[in-house]
């Protein structure tokens, strides 16, 4: 038994084996989450509550002349890849949740979507500037670059909570769509007015140096 256990451990420390065990348990929960059963149902309920907490109330801060602080979150163990930091596609997830927070704030919520209207992402450009490890606190700030009757152009910055270092940016263009007709359509007047109000508050902010960059273009 001792020899077999040592062979399975393959020289890994107790801490490494504990981390591996935890990763396996999280992976099993993620599978069960898709079917909303057992521990997966508990995980789904927790995620929904955390999403509500992160995208409403004090998490969304408005200060005149400053980007919106839309999302505060933590790098979860299942977000970490073989390099022991957050996987590339998780950056898109976090930026997407920040955008959801903005939309919810201006009235683009479930009730709005049920009327057959929604903003669709049409362009994304993410730059990676630093790493985020498991357990790291993160927050996202958002600057509205332009708004018209059908489009919203935004720029996100992802910061590491422990030192406020900017570790990623995302520039995104969203198009308002009539989902029933499957084509672009003007946004609701009240939604447009709220977006314009935020955009007005950001009008004095400088254009981010990364905005409009092409892939591979040298950073300024």
C-alpha positions as YAML, in Angstrom:
chain: A
units: angstrom
residues:
- id: 1
  name: UNK
  ca: [0.00, 0.00, 0.00]
- id: 2
  name: UNK
  ca: [2.82, 2.41, 0.91]
- id: 3
  name: UNK
  ca: [4.67, 1.68, -2.32]
- id: 4
  name: UNK
  ca: [1.51, 2.10, -4.38]
- id: 5
  name: UNK
  ca: [0.66, 5.41, -2.71]
- id: 6
  name: UNK
  ca: [4.18, 6.72, -3.29]
- id: 7
  name: UNK
  ca: [4.00, 5.68, -6.94]
- id: 8
  name: UNK
  ca: [0.71, 7.54, -7.39]
- id: 9
  name: UNK
  ca: [2.09, 10.62, -5.65]
- id: 10
  name: UNK
  ca: [4.94, 10.65, -8.19]
- id: 11
  name: UNK
  ca: [7.10, 12.84, -5.97]
- id: 12
  name: UNK
  ca: [4.46, 15.54, -5.50]
- id: 13
  name: UNK
  ca: [4.16, 17.29, -2.13]
- id: 14
  name: UNK
  ca: [1.13, 17.09, 0.13]
- id: 15
  name: UNK
  ca: [0.24, 20.67, -0.88]
- id: 16
  name: UNK
  ca: [0.44, 19.77, -4.58]
- id: 17
  name: UNK
  ca: [-1.79, 16.75, -4.03]
- id: 18
  name: UNK
  ca: [-4.28, 18.88, -2.10]
- id: 19
  name: UNK
  ca: [-4.40, 21.37, -4.97]
- id: 20
  name: UNK
  ca: [-4.91, 18.54, -7.46]
- id: 21
  name: UNK
  ca: [-7.74, 17.12, -5.34]
- id: 22
  name: UNK
  ca: [-9.39, 20.54, -5.16]
- id: 23
  name: UNK
  ca: [-9.09, 21.00, -8.92]
- id: 24
  name: UNK
  ca: [-10.77, 17.62, -9.49]
- id: 25
  name: UNK
  ca: [-13.62, 18.48, -7.12]
- id: 26
  name: UNK
  ca: [-14.18, 21.83, -8.81]
- id: 27
  name: UNK
  ca: [-14.15, 20.19, -12.24]
- id: 28
  name: UNK
  ca: [-16.81, 17.69, -11.10]
- id: 29
  name: UNK
  ca: [-18.95, 20.52, -9.72]
- id: 30
  name: UNK
  ca: [-18.68, 22.40, -13.01]
- id: 31
  name: UNK
  ca: [-19.99, 19.35, -14.89]
- id: 32
  name: UNK
  ca: [-22.89, 18.97, -12.44]
- id: 33
  name: UNK
  ca: [-23.58, 22.72, -12.73]
- id: 34
  name: UNK
  ca: [-24.48, 22.30, -16.40]
- id: 35
  name: UNK
  ca: [-27.26, 19.90, -15.40]
- id: 36
  name: UNK
  ca: [-28.26, 21.87, -12.27]
- id: 37
  name: UNK
  ca: [-28.11, 18.82, -9.99]
- id: 38
  name: UNK
  ca: [-26.43, 18.01, -6.68]
- id: 39
  name: UNK
  ca: [-23.40, 20.12, -5.84]
- id: 40
  name: UNK
  ca: [-23.71, 21.68, -9.29]
- id: 41
  name: UNK
  ca: [-27.09, 23.19, -8.40]
- id: 42
  name: UNK
  ca: [-25.58, 24.72, -5.28]
- id: 43
  name: UNK
  ca: [-22.69, 26.12, -7.32]
- id: 44
  name: UNK
  ca: [-25.08, 27.61, -9.89]
- id: 45
  name: UNK
  ca: [-27.16, 29.28, -7.17]
- id: 46
  name: UNK
  ca: [-24.00, 30.70, -5.60]
- id: 47
  name: UNK
  ca: [-22.75, 32.03, -8.93]
- id: 48
  name: UNK
  ca: [-26.07, 33.72, -9.63]
- id: 49
  name: UNK
  ca: [-26.02, 35.39, -6.22]
- id: 50
  name: UNK
  ca: [-22.42, 36.54, -6.65]
- id: 51
  name: UNK
  ca: [-23.31, 37.89, -10.09]
- id: 52
  name: UNK
  ca: [-26.18, 39.91, -8.62]
- id: 53
  name: UNK
  ca: [-23.94, 41.22, -5.82]
- id: 54
  name: UNK
  ca: [-21.10, 42.10, -8.18]
- id: 55
  name: UNK
  ca: [-23.18, 43.98, -10.73]
- id: 56
  name: UNK
  ca: [-25.56, 45.97, -8.52]
- id: 57
  name: UNK
  ca: [-25.43, 48.35, -5.61]
- id: 58
  name: UNK
  ca: [-22.09, 49.55, -4.29]
- id: 59
  name: UNK
  ca: [-20.12, 47.51, -6.85]
- id: 60
  name: UNK
  ca: [-21.15, 49.99, -9.57]
- id: 61
  name: UNK
  ca: [-19.61, 53.33, -8.64]
- id: 62
  name: UNK
  ca: [-20.07, 56.58, -10.51]
- id: 63
  name: UNK
  ca: [-17.63, 59.41, -9.94]
- id: 64
  name: UNK
  ca: [-17.77, 62.47, -12.19]
- id: 65
  name: UNK
  ca: [-14.91, 62.55, -14.65]
- id: 66
  name: UNK
  ca: [-13.80, 58.98, -13.91]
- id: 67
  name: UNK
  ca: [-14.46, 55.62, -15.63]
- id: 68
  name: UNK
  ca: [-17.20, 53.48, -14.08]
- id: 69
  name: UNK
  ca: [-16.07, 50.83, -11.63]
- id: 70
  name: UNK
  ca: [-18.45, 48.14, -12.79]
- id: 71
  name: UNK
  ca: [-17.25, 44.82, -11.44]
- id: 72
  name: UNK
  ca: [-15.35, 43.46, -8.46]
- id: 73
  name: UNK
  ca: [-14.55, 39.76, -8.52]
- id: 74
  name: UNK
  ca: [-11.95, 37.15, -7.57]
- id: 75
  name: UNK
  ca: [-10.02, 34.72, -9.79]
- id: 76
  name: UNK
  ca: [-11.59, 31.37, -9.07]
- id: 77
  name: UNK
  ca: [-9.56, 28.13, -9.04]
- id: 78
  name: UNK
  ca: [-11.28, 26.77, -12.15]
- id: 79
  name: UNK
  ca: [-10.26, 29.91, -14.08]
- id: 80
  name: UNK
  ca: [-6.57, 29.03, -13.76]
- id: 81
  name: UNK
  ca: [-4.72, 27.16, -16.51]
- id: 82
  name: UNK
  ca: [-1.56, 25.02, -16.64]
- id: 83
  name: UNK
  ca: [0.55, 28.18, -16.30]
- id: 84
  name: UNK
  ca: [-1.09, 28.77, -12.92]
- id: 85
  name: UNK
  ca: [-2.70, 32.05, -13.92]
- id: 86
  name: UNK
  ca: [-6.06, 33.04, -15.38]
- id: 87
  name: UNK
  ca: [-6.81, 31.48, -18.77]
- id: 88
  name: UNK
  ca: [-7.10, 33.75, -21.82]
- id: 89
  name: UNK
  ca: [-10.80, 33.12, -22.37]
- id: 90
  name: UNK
  ca: [-11.61, 34.03, -18.77]
- id: 91
  name: UNK
  ca: [-10.49, 37.61, -19.46]
- id: 92
  name: UNK
  ca: [-13.28, 37.79, -22.01]
- id: 93
  name: UNK
  ca: [-15.69, 36.39, -19.44]
- id: 94
  name: UNK
  ca: [-14.78, 39.04, -16.87]
- id: 95
  name: UNK
  ca: [-15.02, 41.87, -19.40]
- id: 96
  name: UNK
  ca: [-18.37, 40.44, -20.52]
- id: 97
  name: UNK
  ca: [-19.66, 40.49, -16.94]
- id: 98
  name: UNK
  ca: [-18.55, 44.12, -16.63]
- id: 99
  name: UNK
  ca: [-20.50, 44.93, -19.78]
- id: 100
  name: UNK
  ca: [-23.53, 43.11, -18.37]
- id: 101
  name: UNK
  ca: [-23.25, 45.36, -15.32]
- id: 102
  name: UNK
  ca: [-23.29, 48.45, -17.53]
- id: 103
  name: UNK
  ca: [-26.28, 47.23, -19.49]
- id: 104
  name: UNK
  ca: [-28.20, 46.38, -16.34]
- id: 105
  name: UNK
  ca: [-27.50, 49.84, -14.98]
- id: 106
  name: UNK
  ca: [-28.97, 51.57, -18.05]
- id: 107
  name: UNK
  ca: [-32.03, 49.32, -18.18]
- id: 108
  name: UNK
  ca: [-30.96, 46.53, -20.53]
- id: 109
  name: UNK
  ca: [-31.98, 43.71, -18.20]
- id: 110
  name: UNK
  ca: [-33.97, 40.50, -18.49]
- id: 111
  name: UNK
  ca: [-37.25, 42.40, -18.85]
- id: 112
  name: UNK
  ca: [-35.76, 44.45, -21.68]
- id: 113
  name: UNK
  ca: [-34.46, 41.34, -23.43]
- id: 114
  name: UNK
  ca: [-37.89, 39.76, -23.15]
- id: 115
  name: UNK
  ca: [-39.23, 42.56, -25.36]
- id: 116
  name: UNK
  ca: [-37.04, 41.24, -28.19]
- id: 117
  name: UNK
  ca: [-34.25, 43.82, -27.96]
- id: 118
  name: UNK
  ca: [-30.62, 43.41, -26.96]
- id: 119
  name: UNK
  ca: [-27.08, 44.65, -27.61]
- id: 120
  name: UNK
  ca: [-24.85, 42.19, -29.47]
- id: 121
  name: UNK
  ca: [-21.07, 42.24, -29.43]
- id: 122
  name: UNK
  ca: [-19.69, 42.85, -32.93]
- id: 123
  name: UNK
  ca: [-16.00, 43.61, -32.23]
- id: 124
  name: UNK
  ca: [-13.56, 42.84, -29.40]
- id: 125
  name: UNK
  ca: [-9.88, 43.56, -28.89]
- id: 126
  name: UNK
  ca: [-8.19, 42.36, -25.68]
- id: 127
  name: UNK
  ca: [-4.63, 43.20, -24.65]
- id: 128
  name: UNK
  ca: [-2.85, 41.25, -21.90]
- id: 129
  name: UNK
  ca: [-0.49, 43.24, -19.72]
- id: 130
  name: UNK
  ca: [-0.08, 41.13, -16.58]
- id: 131
  name: UNK
  ca: [-1.04, 37.93, -14.78]
- id: 132
  name: UNK
  ca: [-3.77, 37.09, -12.30]
- id: 133
  name: UNK
  ca: [-3.42, 34.04, -10.10]
- id: 134
  name: UNK
  ca: [-6.03, 31.99, -8.26]
- id: 135
  name: UNK
  ca: [-7.59, 33.98, -5.44]
- id: 136
  name: UNK
  ca: [-6.49, 37.37, -6.82]
- id: 137
  name: UNK
  ca: [-9.08, 40.13, -6.40]
- id: 138
  name: UNK
  ca: [-9.88, 41.93, -9.66]
- id: 139
  name: UNK
  ca: [-11.92, 44.96, -10.60]
- id: 140
  name: UNK
  ca: [-12.93, 46.43, -13.97]
- id: 141
  name: UNK
  ca: [-13.42, 50.06, -14.92]
- id: 142
  name: UNK
  ca: [-15.23, 51.14, -18.08]
- id: 143
  name: UNK
  ca: [-15.09, 54.27, -20.22]
- id: 144
  name: UNK
  ca: [-17.75, 55.00, -22.84]
- id: 145
  name: UNK
  ca: [-16.01, 56.21, -25.98]
- id: 146
  name: UNK
  ca: [-19.08, 56.75, -28.17]
- id: 147
  name: UNK
  ca: [-22.85, 56.19, -28.23]
- id: 148
  name: UNK
  ca: [-25.42, 56.56, -30.98]
- id: 149
  name: UNK
  ca: [-28.89, 55.19, -31.61]
- id: 150
  name: UNK
  ca: [-27.62, 51.69, -32.43]
- id: 151
  name: UNK
  ca: [-23.99, 51.42, -31.24]
- id: 152
  name: UNK
  ca: [-22.07, 51.52, -27.98]
- id: 153
  name: UNK
  ca: [-18.27, 51.78, -28.07]
- id: 154
  name: UNK
  ca: [-16.56, 51.03, -24.75]
- id: 155
  name: UNK
  ca: [-13.10, 50.60, -23.29]
- id: 156
  name: UNK
  ca: [-12.50, 48.39, -20.23]
- id: 157
  name: UNK
  ca: [-9.48, 48.21, -17.94]
- id: 158
  name: UNK
  ca: [-8.92, 45.20, -15.69]
- id: 159
  name: UNK
  ca: [-6.99, 45.86, -12.48]
- id: 160
  name: UNK
  ca: [-5.46, 43.55, -9.90]
- id: 161
  name: UNK
  ca: [-6.95, 44.42, -6.55]
- id: 162
  name: UNK
  ca: [-3.90, 43.97, -4.34]
- id: 163
  name: UNK
  ca: [-1.75, 46.55, -6.15]
- id: 164
  name: UNK
  ca: [-4.19, 48.25, -8.58]
- id: 165
  name: UNK
  ca: [-1.96, 47.25, -11.48]
- id: 166
  name: UNK
  ca: [-3.67, 47.28, -14.88]
- id: 167
  name: UNK
  ca: [-3.33, 43.75, -16.23]
- id: 168
  name: UNK
  ca: [-5.59, 43.82, -19.30]
- id: 169
  name: UNK
  ca: [-7.72, 46.07, -21.48]
- id: 170
  name: UNK
  ca: [-10.63, 45.41, -23.81]
- id: 171
  name: UNK
  ca: [-12.09, 47.62, -26.51]
- id: 172
  name: UNK
  ca: [-15.58, 46.56, -27.60]
- id: 173
  name: UNK
  ca: [-18.29, 47.63, -30.02]
- id: 174
  name: UNK
  ca: [-21.90, 46.61, -29.38]
- id: 175
  name: UNK
  ca: [-24.81, 46.84, -31.81]
- id: 176
  name: UNK
  ca: [-28.43, 47.12, -30.71]
- id: 177
  name: UNK
  ca: [-30.54, 44.40, -32.33]
- id: 178
  name: UNK
  ca: [-34.21, 43.59, -32.78]
- id: 179
  name: UNK
  ca: [-33.91, 39.87, -32.03]
- id: 180
  name: UNK
  ca: [-37.23, 39.01, -33.66]
- id: 181
  name: UNK
  ca: [-36.31, 40.66, -36.96]
- id: 182
  name: UNK
  ca: [-32.63, 39.62, -36.58]
- id: 183
  name: UNK
  ca: [-31.36, 43.04, -37.62]
- id: 184
  name: UNK
  ca: [-29.98, 46.24, -36.13]
- id: 185
  name: UNK
  ca: [-32.54, 48.61, -34.65]
- id: 186
  name: UNK
  ca: [-32.51, 51.81, -32.56]
- id: 187
  name: UNK
  ca: [-32.28, 51.37, -28.80]
- id: 188
  name: UNK
  ca: [-35.06, 52.40, -26.45]
- id: 189
  name: UNK
  ca: [-35.01, 56.17, -25.89]
- id: 190
  name: UNK
  ca: [-34.62, 55.82, -22.10]
- id: 191
  name: UNK
  ca: [-31.70, 53.41, -22.50]
- id: 192
  name: UNK
  ca: [-30.06, 55.74, -25.02]
- id: 193
  name: UNK
  ca: [-30.51, 58.70, -22.65]
- id: 194
  name: UNK
  ca: [-28.83, 56.86, -19.76]
- id: 195
  name: UNK
  ca: [-25.93, 55.85, -21.96]
- id: 196
  name: UNK
  ca: [-25.59, 59.41, -23.26]
- id: 197
  name: UNK
  ca: [-25.53, 60.70, -19.69]
- id: 198
  name: UNK
  ca: [-22.63, 58.39, -18.80]
- id: 199
  name: UNK
  ca: [-20.87, 59.26, -22.05]
- id: 200
  name: UNK
  ca: [-21.24, 62.95, -21.21]
- id: 201
  name: UNK
  ca: [-19.54, 62.36, -17.89]
- id: 202
  name: UNK
  ca: [-16.66, 60.68, -19.72]
- id: 203
  name: UNK
  ca: [-16.29, 63.31, -22.42]
- id: 204
  name: UNK
  ca: [-13.35, 64.96, -20.66]
- id: 205
  name: UNK
  ca: [-11.39, 61.73, -20.24]
- id: 206
  name: UNK
  ca: [-8.41, 61.24, -22.57]
- id: 207
  name: UNK
  ca: [-8.66, 58.57, -25.25]
- id: 208
  name: UNK
  ca: [-6.96, 55.41, -23.94]
- id: 209
  name: UNK
  ca: [-3.62, 54.87, -25.73]
- id: 210
  name: UNK
  ca: [-4.63, 51.27, -26.52]
- id: 211
  name: UNK
  ca: [-7.89, 52.31, -28.19]
- id: 212
  name: UNK
  ca: [-7.94, 51.62, -31.93]
- id: 213
  name: UNK
  ca: [-4.78, 49.50, -31.85]
- id: 214
  name: UNK
  ca: [-4.29, 46.89, -34.53]
- id: 215
  name: UNK
  ca: [-3.13, 43.41, -33.56]
- id: 216
  name: UNK
  ca: [0.66, 43.41, -33.24]
- id: 217
  name: UNK
  ca: [0.95, 47.18, -33.28]
- id: 218
  name: UNK
  ca: [3.71, 48.49, -31.00]
- id: 219
  name: UNK
  ca: [2.49, 49.89, -27.68]
- id: 220
  name: UNK
  ca: [2.95, 53.61, -27.07]
...
